[in-house]
Amino acid sequence: MKPVIFGLFLLARGLVAADQHVAWKLSVEPAAAPPGAKVLVRMAGHIDEGWHLYSMSTPAAIPTSVKLAPNPAIGAFRALQPAPKRAFDANFNSDTETYEGDVAFLLELELKKDAPAGAVELSFSARYQTCNPKMCVPSKWTGAATLTVDPSAATVALAIPAGYAEPRAPASTTTPGTPARPGAPAEGLFGFLAVAFGFGLASIFTPCVFPMIPITMSYFLNRPSGGRRESIVQALVFCLGIIVLFSGLGLATTAILGPFGIVTLGSNPWVNGFISALFIAFGLSLLGAFEITIPSPILTRLNQSSNQGGFIGSLFMGLTFSLASFACVGPFVGTLLAASVSGGKMRPFVGMVTFATGLALPFFLLALFPSYLQRMPRSGGWMARVKVVMGFVILAASLKYLSSLDQVLQLGWLTRERFLAAWIVLFAMAGLYLLGFLRLEGIKADDQMGLGRLLSGMALLIFAVSLLPGMFGGK
């Protein structure tokens, strides 16, 4: 199966459209130069009407890059770009730098002093991205130009036109002197953290976690020694154990992806394909296709450490609880870590801390107000229903990354209509499941439907039906 999937990715990469939306042309100035001299190669491009090309220093999208193939006659190479237009780009929710119409990059080459006389073929390769208001297309281009190395040629002083400079990554994504936009990436971070915190709270109501709450709280509240203050401190240490484990996962993700640049990976088609596969796998896990578990020797070792008592015991108890509940919590964690790849370098760590806080907060609050333990709902089939509905939601979220993959490879498979059709089906299935028309874990033929389940099912069906006009051009 893996070779087949790998082969499909290779085929998809080969199907990227030949229409690159930019026509490139190379010219060398001067055409002949002596060894040790500098020459300029002009890489001029005509951009299709309605499209724009991203600069070499754009903070978002795929920046234009030009490489010179190894050449024994060339000692140094640098690229220069004209001043781009900087503006907010809704496609990337960030400021970007673009060109429209015609653009020319200058490639400065320095010949080696011992360069042999004769014709030298210069081979260049470029990688860039063009976008219009509806779609973006990543493209590659190769071209060649001929330079004559002539010891008798006159050395010409190069004149770099005004406005040209080497590309440098900007310090921030907002133009100096302008206020931050409300739709800038900071808002995206707050939304991500809200989802992470919500996932943490949702994990509480899964079959692996909720039944453990009374057992765990009785460990703190019914201690043979120590008063209420010590119980609260022990519960706080327990919560710290949960946060330590998940923040460690976030730090590990940052450490692994850091050298490659998390934002760069987030725009990579291979990464988007991998994230899509993770989302689908975790969604199917929540739907009951399979279970994600931690090896029992690890759990046994941590459980033995948690029995030693004191603060260390409570800390290890939090770690053990987190790992023991991984069958239900794992899909949420994996989904958040996969989604964080498209954010900043610290997003995996911050997301995991926020998720763990949402998961641990009810334990701490119940330690502060133990009387609320008596008011908690009883364990039952509703926990499995929460798990299944979240499985449908995560499958729907996977379409976002499948859409990015389809857009980058320009396959045209996941169109707007098909995207919305998939969402309509997934949310309708979740609603029909809650209403008892779809038999999955948590729904039995003789179960009596409560008001909350009825309203939740109706809300999901209403949301699914509300997407129908969008398939036909509505908003």
Short mmCIF file of C-alpha atoms in Angstrom, two decimals:
data_model
loop_
_atom_site.label_atom_id
_atom_site.label_comp_id
_atom_site.label_asym_id
_atom_site.label_seq_id
_atom_site.Cartn_x
_atom_site.Cartn_y
_atom_site.Cartn_z
CA MET A 1 0.00 0.00 0.00
CA LYS A 2 2.79 2.46 0.88
CA PRO A 3 4.53 2.09 -2.53
CA VAL A 4 1.19 2.76 -4.23
CA ILE A 5 0.64 5.95 -2.23
CA PHE A 6 4.22 7.07 -2.90
CA GLY A 7 3.72 6.40 -6.61
CA LEU A 8 0.53 8.45 -6.63
CA PHE A 9 2.39 11.40 -5.07
CA LEU A 10 5.09 11.16 -7.73
CA LEU A 11 2.44 11.05 -10.44
CA ALA A 12 0.68 14.03 -8.92
CA ARG A 13 3.88 16.04 -8.91
CA GLY A 14 4.39 15.21 -12.58
CA LEU A 15 0.89 16.41 -13.41
CA VAL A 16 1.52 19.99 -12.29
CA ALA A 17 0.27 22.10 -15.16
CA ALA A 18 2.78 23.32 -17.71
CA ASP A 19 1.03 26.71 -17.79
CA GLN A 20 3.30 28.66 -15.45
CA HIS A 21 1.63 32.05 -16.00
CA VAL A 22 5.05 33.69 -16.46
CA ALA A 23 7.07 33.76 -19.73
CA TRP A 24 10.78 34.03 -18.91
CA LYS A 25 13.65 35.24 -21.11
CA LEU A 26 17.39 35.42 -20.35
CA SER A 27 19.93 37.92 -21.70
CA VAL A 28 23.60 38.48 -20.79
CA GLU A 29 25.14 41.95 -20.45
CA PRO A 30 27.85 42.16 -21.73
CA ALA A 31 27.86 39.11 -23.99
CA ALA A 32 31.67 38.78 -23.72
CA ALA A 33 33.91 39.48 -20.71
CA PRO A 34 37.50 38.77 -19.63
CA PRO A 35 38.37 36.40 -16.73
CA GLY A 36 37.77 37.99 -13.32
CA ALA A 37 35.10 40.38 -14.65
CA LYS A 38 31.48 40.67 -13.57
CA VAL A 39 28.47 40.26 -15.86
CA LEU A 40 24.74 40.69 -15.43
CA VAL A 41 22.19 38.15 -16.57
CA ARG A 42 18.77 39.72 -16.97
CA MET A 43 15.94 37.30 -16.18
CA ALA A 44 12.86 39.06 -17.54
CA GLY A 45 9.37 37.70 -17.02
CA HIS A 46 6.00 38.62 -18.45
CA ILE A 47 3.22 37.75 -16.00
CA ASP A 48 -0.19 36.79 -17.34
CA GLU A 49 -2.93 39.36 -16.88
CA GLY A 50 -4.86 38.84 -13.65
CA TRP A 51 -1.99 36.96 -12.02
CA HIS A 52 0.79 38.13 -9.71
CA LEU A 53 4.24 36.72 -8.91
CA TYR A 54 5.71 36.64 -5.40
CA SER A 55 9.06 38.28 -4.71
CA MET A 56 12.24 36.67 -3.42
CA SER A 57 11.64 38.10 0.06
CA THR A 58 7.88 37.69 0.55
CA PRO A 59 7.06 36.71 4.16
CA ALA A 60 4.30 34.35 3.01
CA ALA A 61 3.57 32.17 -0.05
CA ILE A 62 6.41 30.52 -1.97
CA PRO A 63 9.13 33.13 -2.61
CA THR A 64 10.82 33.25 -6.00
CA SER A 65 14.26 31.65 -5.94
CA VAL A 66 16.86 31.35 -8.70
CA LYS A 67 19.80 28.94 -8.69
CA LEU A 68 22.81 28.68 -10.98
CA ALA A 69 23.98 25.19 -11.86
CA PRO A 70 27.60 24.49 -10.81
CA ASN A 71 29.97 25.98 -13.38
CA PRO A 72 33.79 25.85 -13.26
CA ALA A 73 34.06 29.32 -14.85
CA ILE A 74 31.89 31.13 -12.27
CA GLY A 75 33.36 32.21 -8.94
CA ALA A 76 30.45 34.08 -7.35
CA PHE A 77 26.72 34.56 -7.94
CA ARG A 78 24.03 36.73 -6.39
CA ALA A 79 20.45 37.63 -7.29
CA LEU A 80 18.95 41.11 -7.20
CA GLN A 81 15.26 42.01 -7.31
CA PRO A 82 13.35 45.24 -7.97
CA ALA A 83 11.24 46.78 -5.22
CA PRO A 84 8.03 44.70 -4.94
CA LYS A 85 4.53 45.82 -4.10
CA ARG A 86 3.70 44.98 -0.48
CA ALA A 87 0.07 44.46 0.53
CA PHE A 88 -2.19 42.21 2.59
CA ASP A 89 -2.94 38.93 0.82
CA ALA A 90 -6.18 37.19 1.81
CA ASN A 91 -4.92 33.90 0.33
CA PHE A 92 -2.29 33.67 3.10
CA ASN A 93 -3.82 35.94 5.75
CA SER A 94 -0.58 37.92 5.77
CA ASP A 95 1.29 40.70 4.03
CA THR A 96 3.03 39.54 0.85
CA GLU A 97 5.34 41.08 -1.77
CA THR A 98 4.28 40.73 -5.40
CA TYR A 99 4.85 41.84 -8.99
CA GLU A 100 2.33 42.25 -11.78
CA GLY A 101 2.74 42.71 -15.52
CA ASP A 102 6.49 42.64 -16.24
CA VAL A 103 9.39 42.02 -13.89
CA ALA A 104 13.14 41.55 -14.33
CA PHE A 105 15.52 39.95 -11.85
CA LEU A 106 19.25 40.65 -12.20
CA LEU A 107 21.72 37.82 -11.67
CA GLU A 108 25.25 39.08 -11.03
CA LEU A 109 28.02 36.65 -11.94
CA GLU A 110 31.73 36.98 -11.28
CA LEU A 111 34.07 35.04 -13.56
CA LYS A 112 37.02 33.26 -12.03
CA LYS A 113 40.40 34.76 -12.81
CA ASP A 114 41.51 31.49 -14.33
CA ALA A 115 38.33 30.94 -16.35
CA PRO A 116 39.26 29.34 -19.69
CA ALA A 117 38.53 31.27 -22.88
CA GLY A 118 35.54 30.25 -24.93
CA ALA A 119 31.78 29.91 -24.69
CA VAL A 120 30.32 29.14 -21.28
CA GLU A 121 26.78 27.85 -20.95
CA LEU A 122 24.96 29.20 -17.90
CA SER A 123 22.10 27.01 -16.68
CA PHE A 124 19.55 28.54 -14.30
CA SER A 125 16.59 27.03 -12.46
CA ALA A 126 13.80 29.01 -10.82
CA ARG A 127 11.06 28.12 -8.37
CA TYR A 128 8.19 30.52 -7.82
CA GLN A 129 4.47 30.87 -7.18
CA THR A 130 1.78 32.78 -9.05
CA CYS A 131 -1.72 33.50 -7.79
CA ASN A 132 -4.94 35.07 -8.95
CA PRO A 133 -7.96 35.85 -6.71
CA LYS A 134 -9.18 32.23 -6.99
CA MET A 135 -6.13 29.96 -7.03
CA CYS A 136 -2.36 29.67 -6.62
CA VAL A 137 0.05 27.73 -8.80
CA PRO A 138 3.60 26.74 -7.78
CA SER A 139 5.91 26.46 -10.78
CA LYS A 140 9.45 25.57 -11.79
CA TRP A 141 11.41 26.85 -14.76
CA THR A 142 14.83 26.16 -16.27
CA GLY A 143 16.69 28.20 -18.82
CA ALA A 144 20.15 28.70 -20.27
CA ALA A 145 22.22 31.54 -21.67
CA THR A 146 25.68 31.67 -23.28
CA LEU A 147 28.56 33.89 -22.12
CA THR A 148 31.84 34.21 -23.99
CA VAL A 149 35.02 34.39 -21.93
CA ASP A 150 37.41 36.54 -24.00
CA PRO A 151 40.69 37.73 -22.45
CA SER A 152 40.84 40.56 -25.00
CA ALA A 153 37.37 41.91 -24.15
CA ALA A 154 37.16 45.20 -22.32
CA THR A 155 36.09 45.17 -18.66
CA VAL A 156 32.74 46.93 -18.35
CA ALA A 157 31.67 48.45 -15.05
CA LEU A 158 28.27 47.11 -14.11
CA ALA A 159 25.51 49.62 -13.47
CA ILE A 160 22.83 48.27 -11.14
CA PRO A 161 19.56 50.15 -11.78
CA ALA A 162 18.09 52.14 -8.92
CA GLY A 163 15.68 50.19 -6.75
CA TYR A 164 17.40 46.83 -7.12
CA ALA A 165 18.68 45.06 -4.00
CA GLU A 166 19.47 41.62 -2.67
CA PRO A 167 16.40 39.94 -1.20
CA ARG A 168 16.24 40.00 2.57
CA ALA A 169 13.61 38.46 4.80
CA PRO A 170 11.54 41.25 6.41
CA ALA A 171 11.61 41.57 10.19
CA SER A 172 7.82 41.43 10.46
CA THR A 173 4.73 40.88 8.38
CA THR A 174 3.39 44.40 8.87
CA THR A 175 4.57 47.46 7.04
CA PRO A 176 6.49 49.89 9.32
CA GLY A 177 4.33 52.74 10.50
CA THR A 178 1.05 50.91 9.89
CA PRO A 179 -1.10 49.30 12.56
CA ALA A 180 -1.51 45.56 12.69
CA ARG A 181 -4.46 44.24 10.72
CA PRO A 182 -7.27 42.54 12.52
CA GLY A 183 -6.99 39.60 10.13
CA ALA A 184 -3.23 39.19 10.60
CA PRO A 185 -1.58 35.96 11.83
CA ALA A 186 -1.98 36.94 15.49
CA GLU A 187 -5.71 36.38 15.09
CA GLY A 188 -4.97 32.99 13.57
CA LEU A 189 -2.91 32.11 16.65
CA PHE A 190 -5.73 33.06 19.01
CA GLY A 191 -8.15 30.96 16.98
CA PHE A 192 -5.74 28.01 17.07
CA LEU A 193 -5.34 28.34 20.85
CA ALA A 194 -9.11 28.50 21.29
CA VAL A 195 -9.46 25.27 19.29
CA ALA A 196 -6.64 23.68 21.33
CA PHE A 197 -8.32 24.63 24.62
CA GLY A 198 -11.67 23.39 23.29
CA PHE A 199 -10.10 20.07 22.27
CA GLY A 200 -8.70 19.74 25.79
CA LEU A 201 -12.14 20.26 27.31
CA ALA A 202 -13.76 17.93 24.75
CA SER A 203 -11.27 15.19 25.68
CA ILE A 204 -12.72 15.22 29.21
CA PHE A 205 -16.00 13.82 27.89
CA THR A 206 -14.49 10.79 26.14
CA PRO A 207 -14.85 7.20 27.47
CA CYS A 208 -11.14 7.02 28.40
CA VAL A 209 -11.12 10.14 30.58
CA PHE A 210 -14.51 10.91 32.11
CA PRO A 211 -14.89 7.70 34.16
CA MET A 212 -11.44 8.35 35.67
CA ILE A 213 -12.44 11.71 37.18
CA PRO A 214 -14.17 10.41 40.35
CA ILE A 215 -11.41 7.82 40.93
CA THR A 216 -8.66 10.40 40.50
CA MET A 217 -10.34 13.01 42.68
CA SER A 218 -10.95 10.49 45.49
CA TYR A 219 -7.17 9.91 45.56
CA PHE A 220 -6.64 13.59 46.45
CA LEU A 221 -9.71 14.26 48.60
CA ASN A 222 -9.59 11.12 50.77
CA ARG A 223 -5.94 11.15 51.74
CA PRO A 224 -5.24 9.70 55.25
CA SER A 225 -2.98 12.63 56.13
CA GLY A 226 -3.05 16.30 55.28
CA GLY A 227 -5.90 18.73 54.98
CA ARG A 228 -7.75 20.32 52.10
CA ARG A 229 -4.82 22.57 51.27
CA GLU A 230 -2.54 19.60 50.67
CA SER A 231 -5.22 17.96 48.51
CA ILE A 232 -5.37 21.06 46.34
CA VAL A 233 -1.58 21.20 46.04
CA GLN A 234 -1.43 17.51 45.11
CA ALA A 235 -4.13 18.05 42.48
CA LEU A 236 -2.14 21.00 41.12
CA VAL A 237 0.96 18.80 40.83
CA PHE A 238 -1.16 16.14 39.09
CA CYS A 239 -2.33 18.75 36.57
CA LEU A 240 1.28 19.85 36.14
CA GLY A 241 2.14 16.26 35.17
CA ILE A 242 -0.48 16.40 32.40
CA ILE A 243 0.88 19.73 31.14
CA VAL A 244 4.50 18.51 31.28
CA LEU A 245 3.76 15.49 29.10
CA PHE A 246 1.87 17.33 26.36
CA SER A 247 4.15 20.38 26.37
CA GLY A 248 7.04 17.93 25.93
CA LEU A 249 5.34 16.64 22.78
CA GLY A 250 5.05 20.21 21.54
CA LEU A 251 8.71 20.95 22.26
CA ALA A 252 9.76 17.73 20.52
CA THR A 253 7.78 18.72 17.42
CA THR A 254 9.37 22.17 17.43
CA ALA A 255 12.85 20.68 17.85
CA ILE A 256 12.36 18.19 15.03
CA LEU A 257 10.84 20.64 12.56
CA GLY A 258 12.76 23.73 13.65
CA PRO A 259 15.85 23.22 11.44
CA PHE A 260 13.61 23.01 8.37
CA GLY A 261 11.38 25.93 9.24
CA ILE A 262 7.84 25.05 10.29
CA VAL A 263 6.25 27.73 8.10
CA THR A 264 8.16 26.48 5.05
CA LEU A 265 7.04 22.90 5.74
CA GLY A 266 3.47 24.08 6.09
CA SER A 267 3.43 25.17 2.42
CA ASN A 268 5.03 21.94 1.21
CA PRO A 269 2.70 19.60 -0.73
CA TRP A 270 4.29 16.50 0.82
CA VAL A 271 3.70 17.88 4.32
CA ASN A 272 0.09 18.78 3.50
CA GLY A 273 -0.42 15.26 2.19
CA PHE A 274 1.06 13.76 5.37
CA ILE A 275 -1.08 16.01 7.58
CA SER A 276 -4.19 15.03 5.60
CA ALA A 277 -3.36 11.35 6.14
CA LEU A 278 -2.90 11.98 9.90
CA PHE A 279 -6.24 13.79 10.17
CA ILE A 280 -8.02 10.97 8.34
CA ALA A 281 -6.32 8.33 10.50
CA PHE A 282 -7.20 10.11 13.75
CA GLY A 283 -10.76 10.73 12.57
CA LEU A 284 -11.19 7.04 11.74
CA SER A 285 -9.71 6.16 15.14
CA LEU A 286 -12.39 8.22 16.88
CA LEU A 287 -15.04 6.54 14.73
CA GLY A 288 -13.85 3.18 16.06
CA ALA A 289 -11.85 1.84 13.11
CA PHE A 290 -8.85 1.17 15.36
CA GLU A 291 -7.42 2.26 18.71
CA ILE A 292 -4.24 4.18 19.46
CA THR A 293 -2.58 2.82 22.62
CA ILE A 294 0.66 3.26 24.53
CA PRO A 295 2.80 0.10 25.09
CA SER A 296 1.87 -1.50 28.42
CA PRO A 297 5.48 -1.66 29.78
CA ILE A 298 5.65 2.14 29.73
CA LEU A 299 2.35 2.46 31.59
CA THR A 300 3.39 -0.17 34.14
CA ARG A 301 6.66 1.63 34.87
CA LEU A 302 4.96 5.00 35.31
CA ASN A 303 2.23 3.48 37.47
CA GLN A 304 4.87 2.04 39.81
CA SER A 305 6.50 5.48 40.05
CA SER A 306 3.16 7.11 40.89
CA ASN A 307 2.67 4.77 43.89
CA GLN A 308 5.60 6.25 45.81
CA GLY A 309 3.40 9.11 47.06
CA GLY A 310 4.21 12.75 47.68
CA PHE A 311 4.61 15.38 44.98
CA ILE A 312 6.69 13.10 42.77
CA GLY A 313 4.00 10.44 42.97
CA SER A 314 1.29 12.93 41.98
CA LEU A 315 3.43 14.17 39.09
CA PHE A 316 3.94 10.65 37.77
CA MET A 317 0.25 9.97 38.33
CA GLY A 318 -0.53 12.85 35.95
CA LEU A 319 1.89 11.43 33.39
CA THR A 320 0.38 7.94 33.75
CA PHE A 321 -3.15 9.29 33.41
CA SER A 322 -2.23 11.17 30.22
CA LEU A 323 -0.67 8.13 28.59
CA ALA A 324 -3.39 5.72 29.77
CA SER A 325 -6.06 7.93 28.16
CA PHE A 326 -4.15 8.23 24.88
CA ALA A 327 -6.62 5.99 23.03
CA CYS A 328 -9.14 8.86 23.20
CA VAL A 329 -6.82 11.85 23.68
CA GLY A 330 -4.27 10.82 21.02
CA PRO A 331 -6.42 11.80 18.01
CA PHE A 332 -6.95 15.29 19.45
CA VAL A 333 -3.24 15.67 20.19
CA GLY A 334 -2.16 14.39 16.78
CA THR A 335 -4.63 16.65 15.01
CA LEU A 336 -3.37 19.74 16.86
CA LEU A 337 0.30 18.90 16.26
CA ALA A 338 -0.38 18.34 12.57
CA ALA A 339 -2.30 21.61 12.30
CA SER A 340 0.49 23.50 14.10
CA VAL A 341 2.95 22.72 11.29
CA SER A 342 1.48 25.59 9.26
CA GLY A 343 2.04 28.10 12.08
CA GLY A 344 4.99 29.69 13.82
CA LYS A 345 7.92 27.85 15.36
CA MET A 346 6.49 27.91 18.91
CA ARG A 347 2.93 27.01 17.87
CA PRO A 348 3.29 23.25 18.61
CA PHE A 349 4.53 23.98 22.15
CA VAL A 350 1.99 26.72 22.90
CA GLY A 351 -0.81 24.61 21.41
CA MET A 352 0.06 21.61 23.55
CA VAL A 353 0.29 23.71 26.72
CA THR A 354 -3.15 25.18 25.95
CA PHE A 355 -4.61 21.75 25.19
CA ALA A 356 -3.18 20.26 28.39
CA THR A 357 -4.53 23.22 30.38
CA GLY A 358 -8.03 22.56 29.03
CA LEU A 359 -7.69 18.86 29.89
CA ALA A 360 -6.30 19.47 33.39
CA LEU A 361 -8.47 22.43 34.40
CA PRO A 362 -11.56 20.39 35.45
CA PHE A 363 -9.42 18.29 37.83
CA PHE A 364 -8.08 21.39 39.54
CA LEU A 365 -11.51 23.04 39.76
CA LEU A 366 -13.02 19.89 41.26
CA ALA A 367 -10.23 19.85 43.85
CA LEU A 368 -11.18 23.44 44.75
CA PHE A 369 -14.93 22.71 44.78
CA PRO A 370 -15.32 18.96 45.57
CA SER A 371 -19.08 19.29 46.11
CA TYR A 372 -19.53 19.55 42.34
CA LEU A 373 -18.43 15.91 41.99
CA GLN A 374 -21.93 14.90 43.08
CA ARG A 375 -23.50 16.96 40.30
CA MET A 376 -21.48 15.47 37.46
CA PRO A 377 -23.41 13.39 34.92
CA ARG A 378 -23.01 9.64 35.10
CA SER A 379 -20.79 7.80 32.66
CA GLY A 380 -22.65 6.22 29.78
CA GLY A 381 -23.16 6.00 26.05
CA TRP A 382 -23.10 9.80 25.65
CA MET A 383 -19.29 9.72 26.02
CA ALA A 384 -18.95 7.42 23.02
CA ARG A 385 -21.26 9.76 21.10
CA VAL A 386 -18.97 12.72 21.83
CA LYS A 387 -16.04 10.69 20.54
CA VAL A 388 -17.81 9.67 17.30
CA VAL A 389 -19.05 13.20 16.52
CA MET A 390 -15.53 14.54 17.00
CA GLY A 391 -14.36 11.88 14.55
CA PHE A 392 -16.67 13.33 11.89
CA VAL A 393 -15.44 16.85 12.71
CA ILE A 394 -11.77 15.86 12.35
CA LEU A 395 -12.50 14.13 9.02
CA ALA A 396 -14.10 17.38 7.86
CA ALA A 397 -11.00 19.32 9.00
CA SER A 398 -8.77 16.98 6.97
CA LEU A 399 -10.37 18.37 3.80
CA LYS A 400 -8.68 21.71 4.45
CA TYR A 401 -5.26 20.13 4.02
CA LEU A 402 -6.42 17.94 1.13
CA SER A 403 -7.64 21.16 -0.52
CA SER A 404 -4.22 22.79 0.00
CA LEU A 405 -2.53 19.73 -1.50
CA ASP A 406 -4.89 19.75 -4.48
CA GLN A 407 -4.34 23.49 -4.98
CA VAL A 408 -0.56 23.30 -4.79
CA LEU A 409 -0.38 20.39 -7.24
CA GLN A 410 -3.11 21.99 -9.38
CA LEU A 411 -4.94 18.69 -9.78
CA GLY A 412 -8.42 20.19 -9.75
CA TRP A 413 -9.89 17.17 -7.96
CA LEU A 414 -11.16 18.82 -4.78
CA THR A 415 -13.17 21.69 -6.24
CA ARG A 416 -15.28 24.06 -4.14
CA GLU A 417 -18.38 22.05 -4.98
CA ARG A 418 -16.81 18.72 -3.98
CA PHE A 419 -15.35 20.25 -0.79
CA LEU A 420 -18.77 21.51 0.28
CA ALA A 421 -20.41 18.22 -0.76
CA ALA A 422 -18.01 16.32 1.50
CA TRP A 423 -18.72 18.68 4.41
CA ILE A 424 -22.46 18.33 3.86
CA VAL A 425 -22.21 14.53 3.93
CA LEU A 426 -19.91 14.40 6.99
CA PHE A 427 -21.96 16.80 9.15
CA ALA A 428 -25.22 15.25 7.97
CA MET A 429 -23.88 11.82 8.94
CA ALA A 430 -22.97 13.17 12.40
CA GLY A 431 -26.49 14.58 12.79
CA LEU A 432 -28.15 11.38 11.57
CA TYR A 433 -25.93 9.40 13.94
CA LEU A 434 -27.09 11.43 16.94
CA LEU A 435 -30.71 11.06 15.85
CA GLY A 436 -30.31 7.28 15.75
CA PHE A 437 -30.43 6.71 11.98
CA LEU A 438 -26.78 5.63 11.80
CA ARG A 439 -25.62 2.74 13.97
CA LEU A 440 -22.14 3.30 15.39
CA GLU A 441 -20.60 3.01 18.86
CA GLY A 442 -22.72 4.77 21.49
CA ILE A 443 -26.10 4.31 19.77
CA LYS A 444 -28.35 1.34 20.55
CA ALA A 445 -31.74 0.54 19.07
CA ASP A 446 -33.48 0.72 22.46
CA ASP A 447 -31.74 3.95 23.63
CA GLN A 448 -34.12 6.72 24.58
CA MET A 449 -33.24 10.02 22.93
CA GLY A 450 -32.68 12.92 25.31
CA LEU A 451 -33.32 16.57 24.56
CA GLY A 452 -29.63 17.44 24.34
CA ARG A 453 -28.95 14.68 21.83
CA LEU A 454 -31.98 15.72 19.77
CA LEU A 455 -30.97 19.39 19.65
CA SER A 456 -27.33 18.52 18.82
CA GLY A 457 -28.40 16.26 15.96
CA MET A 458 -30.77 18.92 14.61
CA ALA A 459 -28.03 21.59 14.81
CA LEU A 460 -25.61 19.41 12.80
CA LEU A 461 -28.26 18.72 10.14
CA ILE A 462 -29.16 22.43 9.93
CA PHE A 463 -25.48 23.29 9.46
CA ALA A 464 -25.14 20.64 6.73
CA VAL A 465 -28.22 21.87 4.85
CA SER A 466 -27.04 25.51 5.16
CA LEU A 467 -23.98 24.61 3.07
CA LEU A 468 -26.09 23.50 0.09
CA PRO A 469 -26.47 26.99 -1.50
CA GLY A 470 -22.67 27.31 -1.56
CA MET A 471 -22.46 24.39 -3.98
CA PHE A 472 -24.40 26.41 -6.51
CA GLY A 473 -22.54 29.70 -6.17
CA GLY A 474 -24.38 31.09 -3.15
CA LYS A 475 -22.74 32.53 -0.05
#
